[in-house]
XYZ file of C-alpha atoms in Angstrom:
492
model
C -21.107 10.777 9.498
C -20.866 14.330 8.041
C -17.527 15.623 7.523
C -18.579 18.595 9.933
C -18.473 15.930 12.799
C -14.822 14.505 12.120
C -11.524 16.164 11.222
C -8.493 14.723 9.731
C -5.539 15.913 10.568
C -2.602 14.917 7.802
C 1.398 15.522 8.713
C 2.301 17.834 4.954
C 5.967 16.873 4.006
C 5.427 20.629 2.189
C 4.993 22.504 5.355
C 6.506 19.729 7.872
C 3.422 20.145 10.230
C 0.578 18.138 10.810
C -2.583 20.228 9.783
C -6.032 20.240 10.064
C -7.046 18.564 6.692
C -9.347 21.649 4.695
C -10.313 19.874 1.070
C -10.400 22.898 -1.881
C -13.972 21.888 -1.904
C -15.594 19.041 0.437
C -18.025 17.795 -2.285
C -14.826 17.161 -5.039
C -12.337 15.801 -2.549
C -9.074 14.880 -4.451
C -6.175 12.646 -3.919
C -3.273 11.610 -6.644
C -0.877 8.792 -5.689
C 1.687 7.556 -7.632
C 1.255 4.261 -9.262
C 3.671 1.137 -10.970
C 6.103 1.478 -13.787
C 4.831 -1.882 -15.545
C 7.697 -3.437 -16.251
C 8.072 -6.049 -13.954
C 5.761 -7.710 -11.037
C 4.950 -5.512 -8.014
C 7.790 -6.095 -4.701
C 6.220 -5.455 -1.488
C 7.618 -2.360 -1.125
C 5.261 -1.430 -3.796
C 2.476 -2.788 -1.920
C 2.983 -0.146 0.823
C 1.805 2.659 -1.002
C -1.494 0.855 -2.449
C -2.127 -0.059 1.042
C -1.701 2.685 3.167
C -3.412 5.112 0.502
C -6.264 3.039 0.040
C -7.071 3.358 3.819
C -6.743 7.011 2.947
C -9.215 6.895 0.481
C -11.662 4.902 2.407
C -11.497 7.291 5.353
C -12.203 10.385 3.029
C -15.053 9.059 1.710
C -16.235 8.109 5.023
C -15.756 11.405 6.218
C -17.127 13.329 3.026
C -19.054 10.387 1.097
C -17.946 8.572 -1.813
C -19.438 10.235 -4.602
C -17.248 13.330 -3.148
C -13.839 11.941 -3.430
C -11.806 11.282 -6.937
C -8.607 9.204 -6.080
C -6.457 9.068 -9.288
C -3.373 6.022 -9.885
C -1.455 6.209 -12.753
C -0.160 3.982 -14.569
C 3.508 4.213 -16.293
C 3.403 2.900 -19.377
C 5.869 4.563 -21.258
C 9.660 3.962 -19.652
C 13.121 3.027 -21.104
C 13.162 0.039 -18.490
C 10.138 -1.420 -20.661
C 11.595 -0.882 -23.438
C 14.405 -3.203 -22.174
C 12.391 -5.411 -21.081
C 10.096 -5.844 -23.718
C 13.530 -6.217 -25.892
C 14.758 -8.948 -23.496
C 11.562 -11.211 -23.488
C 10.551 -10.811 -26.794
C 13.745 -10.578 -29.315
C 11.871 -11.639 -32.162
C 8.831 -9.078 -32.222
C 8.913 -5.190 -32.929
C 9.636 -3.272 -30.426
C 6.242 -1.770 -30.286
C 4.215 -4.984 -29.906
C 6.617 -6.190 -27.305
C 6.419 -3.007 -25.412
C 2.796 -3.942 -25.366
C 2.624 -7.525 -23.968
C 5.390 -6.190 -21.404
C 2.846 -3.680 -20.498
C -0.332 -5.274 -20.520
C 0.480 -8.422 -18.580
C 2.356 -6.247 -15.728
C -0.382 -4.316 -15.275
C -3.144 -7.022 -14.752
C -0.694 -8.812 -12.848
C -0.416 -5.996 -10.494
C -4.147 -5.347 -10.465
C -5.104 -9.281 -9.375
C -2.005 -8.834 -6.548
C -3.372 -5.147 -5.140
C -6.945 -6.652 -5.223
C -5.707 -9.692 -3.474
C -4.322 -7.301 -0.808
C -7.759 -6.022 -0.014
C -7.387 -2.134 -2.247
C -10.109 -0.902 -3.731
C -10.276 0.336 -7.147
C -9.499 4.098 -7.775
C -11.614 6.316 -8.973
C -9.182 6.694 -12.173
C -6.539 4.797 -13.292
C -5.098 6.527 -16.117
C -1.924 5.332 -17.974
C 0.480 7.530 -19.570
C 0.466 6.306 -22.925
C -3.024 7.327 -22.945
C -1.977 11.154 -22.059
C 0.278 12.235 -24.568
C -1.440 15.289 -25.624
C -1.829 16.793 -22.408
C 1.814 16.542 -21.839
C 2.416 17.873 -25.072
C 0.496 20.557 -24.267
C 1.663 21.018 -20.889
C 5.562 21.486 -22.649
C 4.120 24.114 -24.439
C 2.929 25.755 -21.826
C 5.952 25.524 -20.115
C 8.208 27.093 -23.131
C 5.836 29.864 -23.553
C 6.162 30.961 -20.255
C 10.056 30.456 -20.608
C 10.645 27.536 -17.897
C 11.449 25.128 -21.056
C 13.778 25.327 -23.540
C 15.134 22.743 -26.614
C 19.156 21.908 -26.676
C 20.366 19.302 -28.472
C 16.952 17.416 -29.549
C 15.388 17.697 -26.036
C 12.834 19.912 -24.208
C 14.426 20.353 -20.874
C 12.829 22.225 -17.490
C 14.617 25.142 -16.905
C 15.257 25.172 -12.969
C 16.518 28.565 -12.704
C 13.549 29.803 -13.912
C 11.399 29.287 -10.966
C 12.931 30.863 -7.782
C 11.707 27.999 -4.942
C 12.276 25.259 -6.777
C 13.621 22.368 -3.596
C 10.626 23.548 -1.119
C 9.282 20.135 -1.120
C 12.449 18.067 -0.354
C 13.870 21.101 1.831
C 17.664 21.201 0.085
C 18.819 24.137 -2.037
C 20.004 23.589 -5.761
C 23.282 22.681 -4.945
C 22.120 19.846 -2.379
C 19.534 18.514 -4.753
C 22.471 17.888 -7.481
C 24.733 16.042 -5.089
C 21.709 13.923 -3.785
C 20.321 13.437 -7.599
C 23.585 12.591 -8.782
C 22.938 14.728 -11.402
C 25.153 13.505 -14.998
C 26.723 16.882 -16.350
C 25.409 17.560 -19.766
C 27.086 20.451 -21.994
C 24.217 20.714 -23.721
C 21.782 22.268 -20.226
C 22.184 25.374 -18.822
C 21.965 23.823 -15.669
C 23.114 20.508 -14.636
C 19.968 20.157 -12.767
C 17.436 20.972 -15.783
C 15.577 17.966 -16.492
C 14.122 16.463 -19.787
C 10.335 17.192 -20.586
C 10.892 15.439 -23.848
C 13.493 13.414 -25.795
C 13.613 11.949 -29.221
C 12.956 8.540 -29.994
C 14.821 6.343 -32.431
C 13.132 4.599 -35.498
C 13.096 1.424 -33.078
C 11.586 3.062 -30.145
C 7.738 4.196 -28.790
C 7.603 7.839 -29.797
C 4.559 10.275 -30.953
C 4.662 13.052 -33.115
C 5.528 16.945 -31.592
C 6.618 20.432 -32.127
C 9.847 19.224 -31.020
C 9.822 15.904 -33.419
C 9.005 12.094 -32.643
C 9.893 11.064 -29.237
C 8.327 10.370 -25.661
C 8.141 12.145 -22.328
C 10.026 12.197 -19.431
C 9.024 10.606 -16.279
C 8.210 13.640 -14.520
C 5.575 15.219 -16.718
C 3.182 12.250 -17.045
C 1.879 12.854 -13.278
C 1.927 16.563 -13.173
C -0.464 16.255 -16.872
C -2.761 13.172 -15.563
C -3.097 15.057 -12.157
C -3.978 18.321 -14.167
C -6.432 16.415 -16.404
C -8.380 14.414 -13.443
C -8.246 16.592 -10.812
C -7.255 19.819 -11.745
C -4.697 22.456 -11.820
C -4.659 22.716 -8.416
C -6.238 19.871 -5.662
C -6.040 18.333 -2.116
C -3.735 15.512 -1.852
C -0.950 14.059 -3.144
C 1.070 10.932 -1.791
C 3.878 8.170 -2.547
C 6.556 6.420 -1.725
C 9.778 8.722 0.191
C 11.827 7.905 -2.298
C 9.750 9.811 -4.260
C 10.128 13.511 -2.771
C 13.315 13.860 -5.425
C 13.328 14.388 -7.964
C 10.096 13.034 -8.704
C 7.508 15.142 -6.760
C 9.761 17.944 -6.564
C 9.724 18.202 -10.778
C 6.049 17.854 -10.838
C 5.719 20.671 -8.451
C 8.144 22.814 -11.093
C 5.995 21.449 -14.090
C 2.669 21.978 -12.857
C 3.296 25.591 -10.785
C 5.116 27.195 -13.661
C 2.955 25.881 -16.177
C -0.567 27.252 -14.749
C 1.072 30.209 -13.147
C -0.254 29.150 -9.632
C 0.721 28.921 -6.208
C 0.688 25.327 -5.433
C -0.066 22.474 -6.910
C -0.974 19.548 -4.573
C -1.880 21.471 -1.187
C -1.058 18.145 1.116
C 1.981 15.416 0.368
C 1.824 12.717 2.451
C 5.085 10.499 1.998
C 5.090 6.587 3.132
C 8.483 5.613 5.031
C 10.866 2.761 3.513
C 10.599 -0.864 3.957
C 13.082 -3.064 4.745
C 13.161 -7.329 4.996
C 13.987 -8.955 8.316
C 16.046 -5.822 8.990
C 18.087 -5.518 5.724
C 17.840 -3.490 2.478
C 15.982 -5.524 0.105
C 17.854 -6.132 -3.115
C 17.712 -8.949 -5.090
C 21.643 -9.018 -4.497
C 21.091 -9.836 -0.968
C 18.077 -12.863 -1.954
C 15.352 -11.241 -0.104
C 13.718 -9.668 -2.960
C 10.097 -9.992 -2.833
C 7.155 -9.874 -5.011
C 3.366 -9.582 -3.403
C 2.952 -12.226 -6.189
C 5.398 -14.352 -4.878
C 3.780 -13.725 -1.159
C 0.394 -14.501 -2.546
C 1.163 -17.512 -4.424
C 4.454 -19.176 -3.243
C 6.150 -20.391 -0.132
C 9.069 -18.452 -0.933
C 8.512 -15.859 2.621
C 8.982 -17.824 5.967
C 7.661 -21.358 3.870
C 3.658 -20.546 3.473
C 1.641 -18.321 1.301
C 0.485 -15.619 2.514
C -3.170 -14.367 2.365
C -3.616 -10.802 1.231
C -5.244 -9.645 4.589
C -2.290 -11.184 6.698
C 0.089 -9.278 4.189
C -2.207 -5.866 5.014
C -3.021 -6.310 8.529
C 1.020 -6.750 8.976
C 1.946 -3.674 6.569
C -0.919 -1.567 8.407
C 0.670 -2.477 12.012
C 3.357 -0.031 11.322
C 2.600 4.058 11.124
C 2.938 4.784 7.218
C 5.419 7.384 7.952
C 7.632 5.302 9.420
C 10.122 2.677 7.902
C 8.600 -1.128 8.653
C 10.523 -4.337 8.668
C 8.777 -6.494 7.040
C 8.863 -9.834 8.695
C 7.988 -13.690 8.802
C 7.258 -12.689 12.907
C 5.261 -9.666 11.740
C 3.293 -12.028 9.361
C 2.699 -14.569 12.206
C 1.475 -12.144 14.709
C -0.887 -10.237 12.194
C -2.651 -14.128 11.276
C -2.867 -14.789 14.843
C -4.798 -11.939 15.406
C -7.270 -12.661 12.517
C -7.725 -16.433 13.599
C -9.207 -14.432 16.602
C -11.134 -11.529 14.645
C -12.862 -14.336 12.574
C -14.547 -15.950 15.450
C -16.662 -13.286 16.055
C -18.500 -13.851 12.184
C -19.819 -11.052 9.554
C -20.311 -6.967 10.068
C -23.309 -5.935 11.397
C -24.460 -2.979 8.920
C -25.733 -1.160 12.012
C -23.135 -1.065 14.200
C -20.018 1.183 12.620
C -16.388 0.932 14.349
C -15.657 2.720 17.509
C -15.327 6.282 17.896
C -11.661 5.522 19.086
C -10.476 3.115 16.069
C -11.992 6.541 13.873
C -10.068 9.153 16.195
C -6.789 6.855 15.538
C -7.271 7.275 11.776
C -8.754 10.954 11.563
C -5.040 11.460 13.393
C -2.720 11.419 10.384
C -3.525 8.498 9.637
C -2.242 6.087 12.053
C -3.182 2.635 11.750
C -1.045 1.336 14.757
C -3.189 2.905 17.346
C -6.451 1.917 15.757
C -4.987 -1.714 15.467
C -4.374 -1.357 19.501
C -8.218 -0.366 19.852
C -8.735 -3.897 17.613
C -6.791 -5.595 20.479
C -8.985 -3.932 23.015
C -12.099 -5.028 21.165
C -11.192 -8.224 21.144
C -10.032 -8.620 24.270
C -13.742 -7.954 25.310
C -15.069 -10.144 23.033
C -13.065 -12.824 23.811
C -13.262 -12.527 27.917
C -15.393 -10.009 28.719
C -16.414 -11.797 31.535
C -15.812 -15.108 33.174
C -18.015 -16.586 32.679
C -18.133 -16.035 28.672
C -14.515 -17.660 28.243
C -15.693 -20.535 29.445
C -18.812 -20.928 27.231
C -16.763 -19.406 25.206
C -16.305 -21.434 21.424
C -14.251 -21.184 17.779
C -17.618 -20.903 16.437
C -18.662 -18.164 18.519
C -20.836 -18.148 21.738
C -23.456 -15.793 23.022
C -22.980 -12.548 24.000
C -23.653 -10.155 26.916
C -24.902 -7.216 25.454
C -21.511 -4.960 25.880
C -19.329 -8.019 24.487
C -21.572 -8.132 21.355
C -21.141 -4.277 20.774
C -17.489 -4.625 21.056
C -17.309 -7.705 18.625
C -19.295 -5.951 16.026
C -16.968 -3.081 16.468
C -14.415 -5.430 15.861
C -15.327 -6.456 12.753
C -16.806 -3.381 11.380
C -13.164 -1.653 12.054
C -11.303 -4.722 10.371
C -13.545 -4.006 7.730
C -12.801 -0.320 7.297
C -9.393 -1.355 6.856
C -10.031 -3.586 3.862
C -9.961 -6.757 5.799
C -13.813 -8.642 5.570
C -12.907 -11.550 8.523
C -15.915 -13.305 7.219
C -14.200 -14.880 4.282
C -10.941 -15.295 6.466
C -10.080 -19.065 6.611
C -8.670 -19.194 10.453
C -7.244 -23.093 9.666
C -5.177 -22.325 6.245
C -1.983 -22.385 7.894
C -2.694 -26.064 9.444
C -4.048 -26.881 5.811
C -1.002 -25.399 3.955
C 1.481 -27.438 6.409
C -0.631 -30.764 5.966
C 0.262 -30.478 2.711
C 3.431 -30.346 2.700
C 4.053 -32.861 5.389
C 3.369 -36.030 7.599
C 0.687 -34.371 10.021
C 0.150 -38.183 11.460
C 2.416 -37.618 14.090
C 0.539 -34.085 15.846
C -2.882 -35.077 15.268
C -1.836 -38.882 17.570
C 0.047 -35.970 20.196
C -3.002 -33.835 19.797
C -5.402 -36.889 20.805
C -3.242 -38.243 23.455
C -3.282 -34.360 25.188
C -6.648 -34.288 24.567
C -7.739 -37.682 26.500
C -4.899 -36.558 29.517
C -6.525 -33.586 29.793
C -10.054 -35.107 30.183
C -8.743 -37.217 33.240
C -7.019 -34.458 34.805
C -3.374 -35.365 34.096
C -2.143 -31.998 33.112
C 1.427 -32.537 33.646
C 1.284 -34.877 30.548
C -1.170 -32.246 28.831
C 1.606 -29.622 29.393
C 4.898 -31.798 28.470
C 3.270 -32.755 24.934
C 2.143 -29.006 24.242
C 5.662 -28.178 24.963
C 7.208 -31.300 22.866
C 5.069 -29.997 20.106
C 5.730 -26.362 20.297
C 9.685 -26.923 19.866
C 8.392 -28.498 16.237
C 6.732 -25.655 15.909
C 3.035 -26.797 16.335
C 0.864 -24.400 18.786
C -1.940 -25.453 20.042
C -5.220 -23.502 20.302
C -7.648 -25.190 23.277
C -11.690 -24.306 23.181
C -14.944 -25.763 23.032
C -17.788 -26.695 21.343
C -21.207 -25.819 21.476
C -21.417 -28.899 23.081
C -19.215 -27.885 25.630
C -16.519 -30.269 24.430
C -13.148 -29.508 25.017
C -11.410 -29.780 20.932
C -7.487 -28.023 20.342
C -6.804 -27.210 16.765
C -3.094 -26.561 15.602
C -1.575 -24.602 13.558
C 2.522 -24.241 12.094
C 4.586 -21.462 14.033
C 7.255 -20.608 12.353
């Protein structure tokens, strides 16, 4: 559809309103999220932001075409927790070409796990290391116009300088350096001035400047990559909450008093916290989790998880809002796709429903176009009566209204990033026969079976029950043949 035919509206942490979404220019639509520090795998708090913002980016090229949108991730490649690391795990190389193994297998690591979770690539992906003379350049800038200054070997943002500095994150000065716990340093004029760029020691990454060999600070890597891709001034730019300070809130004072403009992102769209059946996570507490460890491991709830479970779950939450991440959460989103994936493959003609597109063109929010899923499905599955019962796990045929809603179905699972037609609907009952005696369920599954053939459906009903306090459900439907068949699957 043209973009004159649907409007997204987006709630702006700057202006704490939601507002009609109006793009600098609707044929070079841009969005900048914040990407990984590669230093260690990706937790699924991580995986938050990569999902949420690639739905983003999908629905602004649906609404304005992809060769009109640029989304930009960055990549931090340049941090003094590499450094440790790469000091850690490799004590016998320079520091240099451990930095670089540190970096380089982080990163692909966290490109296989994001890809596994259904994102698309951006657009751009720069990485900081590769932007060092923009942000030199962007310092310079900055002391010209006298919002930098050098003390004591570092270029440091001069906070004073710029009269609304805190309109992002809402506090005053004096708020901002009680919440930044802000260490006092003689050497600033303001405790809250922050370092553009510090010196490096023979032993650490550095590149040459006007201000000698050293490396950025955090801050200016976005606010020069952002500059460089999209512009001095462009549409969107999102993250994590933890992110509004100082983060975001520097790169506002970096990129505004550099250019000597009014704004610099016009939309910030913040994603709420996540939390781990209900508590902090923290590796202190043992429920530290890596998508890796998701993907590949039975460390969550005793199964690996496949990415479009992990999305479908993370998605049933509104981004703004914190999400407990659960096994239950987990469970209910695989249910649903065992359903979804009866229904087979996206018909190219048939687009999703005008409501699942008014739930996202509303800031976003993936929980009511998941409830328009349900309804979808729910006429798929028993539109009428007498579809249930011809009803089959390999799909039956359709009245003409059930069909539209089942193609609706998938074609909105699809614009979220989950393609049900390479979902495997049995890989929990595969991942549980492997790991134990299945002899047992599939003799209780037969014996059901042949009571409930000759009618005895008390006995049907007590072994369904025995076998759900193991925590085996079972799924009842038939064949083309019109045989009855239950498959079974681990709840846990």
């Amino acid at each position: 559809m043209a973009s004159g035919e649907l409007k997204l509206r987006i709630t702006n942490t700057l202006t704490r309103t939601k507002e009609d979404f109006v793009p600098l220019d609707p044929n070079n639509v841009g969005m900048y999220v914040c990407g990984p520090t590669v230093y260690d795998f990706a937790h699924i708090g991580n995986a938050r932001p990569a999902i949420v913002f690639d739905v983003l980016f999908r629905l602004l090229r649906h609404v304005y075409g992809p060769e009109h949108v640029t989304y930009v991730r960055n990549i931090t490649d340049v941090d003094d927790k590499i450094n440790a690391r790469a000091a850690r795990d490799f004590p016998g190389l320079p520091l240099n070409e451990a930095i670089r193994k540190v970096t380089e297998t982080t990163a692909n690591q966290y490109q296989r796990d994001v890809t596994a979770l259904g994102c698309l690539e951006p657009t751009v992906q720069p990485r900081a290391t590769e932007n060092i003379p923009e942000m030199i350049a962007m310092i310079g800038e900055l002391q010209q116009r006298g919002h930098a200054y050098e003390a004591d070997g570092e270029m440091l943002f001069d906070v004073g300088s710029m009269p609304d500095y805190g309109a992002l994150s809402g506090r005053n000065l004096e708020e901002n350096l009680a919440g930044a716990r802000v260490e006092v340093s003689t050497h600033k004029k303001n405790p809250a001035d922050f370092v553009l760029w510090k010196q490096s020691s023979p032993e650490e990454p550095g590149w040459e400047s006007p201000w000698g060999r050293g490396r950025p600070g955090w801050h200016l890597e976005c606010s020069a990559m952002s500059e460089r891709y999209l512009g001095q001034m462009f549409d969107i730019h999102a993250g994590g909450l933890d992110l509004i300070f100082p983060h975001h809130e520097n790169e506002i004072a970096q990129s505004r008093c550099a250019h000597g403009t009014p704004t610099m992102a016009r939309y910030w769209m913040h994603n709420g916290f996540l939390q781990v059946e209900g508590q902090k996570m923290s590796k202190s507490l043992g429920n530290f989790i890596t998508i890796n460890e998701l993907l590949e491991t039975e460390k969550f709830g005793g199964l690996r998880w496949p990415g479009s479970v992990l999305r479908l779950a993370m998605l049933s939450t509104h981004y703004r809002q914190p999400i407990d991440f659960s096994v239950r959460s987990l469970e209910e989103a695989a249910i649903m796709l065992s359903y979804c994936a009866t229904f087979g493959v996206v018909d190219s003609a048939i687009g999703p429903s005008a409501e699942f597109q008014e739930a996202l063109l509303d800031d976003l929010n993936t929980p009511r176009a998941i409830a328009e899923l349900h309804r979808l499905l729910k006429l798929a599955r028993f539109g009428t009566q007498e579809m249930a019962k011809r009803m089959s796990r390999a799909g039956a045929m359709l009245r003409e209204d059930d069909y539209l809603a089942a193609k609706q179905l998938a074609a909105g699972l699809l614009f979220l990033g989950i393609d049900t037609s390479t979902y495997d609907r049995d890989w929990m009952t595969k991942q549980a026969s492997a790991s134990r005696d299945t002899s047992h369920v599939q003799a209780a599954v037969a014996e059901r079976l042949a009571a409930l053939n000759a009618k005895d459906f008390k006995r049907a009903d007590e072994i369904r029950a025995a076998l759900l306090a193991e925590g085996i459900q079972l799924m009842d439907s038939k064949n083309e043949a019109g045989e009855r068949v239950t498959k079974w699957e681990v709840k846990r």
